[in-house]
Coordinates of C-alpha atoms in Angstrom, one line a residue:
M1 CA 22.6 -13.2 -28.0
T2 CA 25.6 -12.5 -25.8
P3 CA 26.9 -15.1 -23.3
A4 CA 25.8 -12.6 -20.5
A5 CA 22.2 -12.8 -21.6
H6 CA 22.3 -16.6 -21.5
I7 CA 23.8 -16.5 -18.0
I8 CA 21.1 -14.2 -16.8
K9 CA 18.4 -16.4 -18.3
N10 CA 19.9 -19.5 -16.6
Q11 CA 20.0 -17.7 -13.3
L12 CA 16.3 -16.7 -13.7
T13 CA 15.6 -20.4 -14.2
R14 CA 17.3 -21.2 -10.9
A15 CA 15.9 -18.3 -8.8
G16 CA 12.8 -17.2 -10.6
N17 CA 9.2 -18.1 -10.7
S18 CA 7.4 -19.9 -13.5
A19 CA 5.1 -17.4 -15.4
C20 CA 3.0 -17.0 -18.5
L21 CA 2.1 -13.9 -20.5
V22 CA -1.6 -13.7 -21.4
T23 CA -2.9 -11.5 -24.2
G24 CA -6.0 -11.4 -26.4
A25 CA -4.2 -13.7 -28.8
G26 CA -3.7 -16.4 -26.1
R27 CA -1.3 -17.6 -23.5
S28 CA 2.5 -18.0 -23.9
L29 CA 4.5 -21.0 -23.0
P30 CA 5.8 -20.9 -19.4
F31 CA 9.1 -19.2 -18.7
F32 CA 11.0 -18.0 -15.6
C33 CA 11.2 -14.4 -14.3
T34 CA 11.5 -12.6 -11.0
L35 CA 9.0 -10.3 -9.3
Q36 CA 9.9 -8.3 -6.2
Q37 CA 7.7 -6.0 -4.3
T38 CA 9.1 -2.5 -4.3
W39 CA 7.3 -1.0 -1.2
R40 CA 10.4 -1.4 0.9
K41 CA 12.5 0.9 -1.3
N42 CA 10.6 4.1 -0.7
K43 CA 7.9 3.6 1.9
S44 CA 6.5 7.2 1.6
N45 CA 5.6 6.6 -2.1
F46 CA 4.2 3.1 -1.7
T47 CA 2.0 3.3 1.4
D48 CA -1.7 2.4 1.0
R49 CA -4.1 5.1 2.0
Q50 CA -7.8 5.2 2.8
T51 CA -10.1 7.4 0.8
P52 CA -13.8 8.1 1.0
I53 CA -14.5 5.5 -1.7
G54 CA -12.1 2.9 -0.5
R55 CA -8.5 1.9 -0.1
V56 CA -5.8 3.0 -2.6
D57 CA -3.5 0.0 -3.1
K58 CA 0.0 0.9 -4.0
D59 CA 1.6 -2.5 -4.3
F60 CA 4.1 -2.3 -7.2
Y61 CA 6.5 -5.1 -8.3
L62 CA 9.8 -5.1 -10.2
Y63 CA 9.8 -7.6 -13.0
I64 CA 13.0 -9.1 -14.5
G65 CA 12.6 -11.4 -17.4
P66 CA 14.7 -13.2 -20.0
F67 CA 15.9 -11.7 -23.3
D68 CA 13.7 -14.0 -25.4
R69 CA 10.4 -12.7 -24.0
N70 CA 10.0 -9.3 -25.5
I71 CA 7.6 -7.5 -23.2
L72 CA 8.0 -4.3 -25.3
E73 CA 5.9 -5.8 -28.1
L74 CA 3.0 -6.9 -25.8
P75 CA -0.3 -5.1 -26.0
E76 CA -1.2 -2.6 -23.2
D77 CA -3.6 -5.0 -21.6
A78 CA -1.2 -8.0 -21.4
V79 CA -1.2 -9.8 -18.1
L80 CA 1.6 -11.8 -16.4
E81 CA 0.4 -14.9 -14.5
T82 CA 2.5 -16.6 -11.8
G83 CA 0.7 -19.3 -9.9
D84 CA -2.6 -17.9 -8.7
R85 CA -1.7 -14.3 -9.0
S86 CA -1.9 -11.9 -12.0
Y87 CA 0.0 -8.7 -12.7
Y88 CA -0.1 -6.0 -15.4
F89 CA 2.7 -3.7 -16.7
I90 CA 2.9 -0.1 -15.7
K91 CA 6.3 0.5 -17.4
R92 CA 8.5 -1.7 -19.6
E93 CA 12.2 -1.4 -20.7
A94 CA 14.9 -3.4 -22.3
V95 CA 18.3 -3.5 -20.6
C96 CA 21.3 -3.5 -22.9
M97 CA 25.0 -3.5 -22.6
G98 CA 27.3 -2.6 -25.4
G99 CA 24.3 -2.5 -27.8
Q100 CA 23.4 -6.1 -26.9
L101 CA 20.1 -7.0 -25.2
L102 CA 20.6 -8.6 -21.8
Y103 CA 17.1 -8.8 -20.3
Y104 CA 13.8 -7.0 -19.9
T105 CA 12.6 -5.2 -16.8
G106 CA 9.4 -3.5 -15.8
V107 CA 7.2 -2.2 -13.1
M108 CA 4.0 -4.2 -12.5
K109 CA 0.9 -3.9 -10.4
R110 CA -1.1 -6.9 -9.0
L111 CA -4.6 -7.5 -10.3
Q112 CA -7.3 -8.0 -7.7
E113 CA -9.9 -10.7 -7.9
G114 CA -13.0 -10.1 -10.0
S115 CA -13.4 -7.3 -12.5
Y116 CA -10.5 -5.0 -13.1
E117 CA -9.4 -2.1 -15.2
V118 CA -5.8 -2.1 -16.5
D119 CA -4.6 1.5 -16.2
N120 CA -1.0 1.8 -17.2
G121 CA -0.9 5.6 -17.0
S122 CA -1.6 6.1 -20.8
G123 CA -5.1 7.3 -20.3
D124 CA -6.6 4.2 -22.1
A125 CA -7.8 1.6 -19.7
G126 CA -8.8 -1.9 -20.8
T127 CA -11.5 -3.9 -19.0
G128 CA -11.6 -7.6 -18.5
E129 CA -11.9 -10.4 -16.0
A130 CA -9.0 -11.2 -13.7
A131 CA -7.5 -14.6 -14.0
G132 CA -7.5 -16.6 -10.9

């Protein structure tokens, strides 16, 4: 990898949160990443609203993770755990410069306690138990 990718990974270690990726195959070793809530960026698109069957939660988070944790190869129902919270990916991308991978980024949504459905917009939803 490029020196820039290693610099980004080192900065994630300093400023990021410890996290693990959880799939049906198991749990990854801990690594550092950042998660930032995106509601402040465009309040009109990220405001919760009440419907006849309950509240629609629009809390989305921006994920930035190191080059050595390839989130593009994860299954659709993969979950990221940080402390006592769990998140699932809505969108995933690799960030490259000059054809060299620097880091991975994605949009995530927080899982609620209890039973959940992971709906990443593909039409296929996986069902499971939320980690907590």
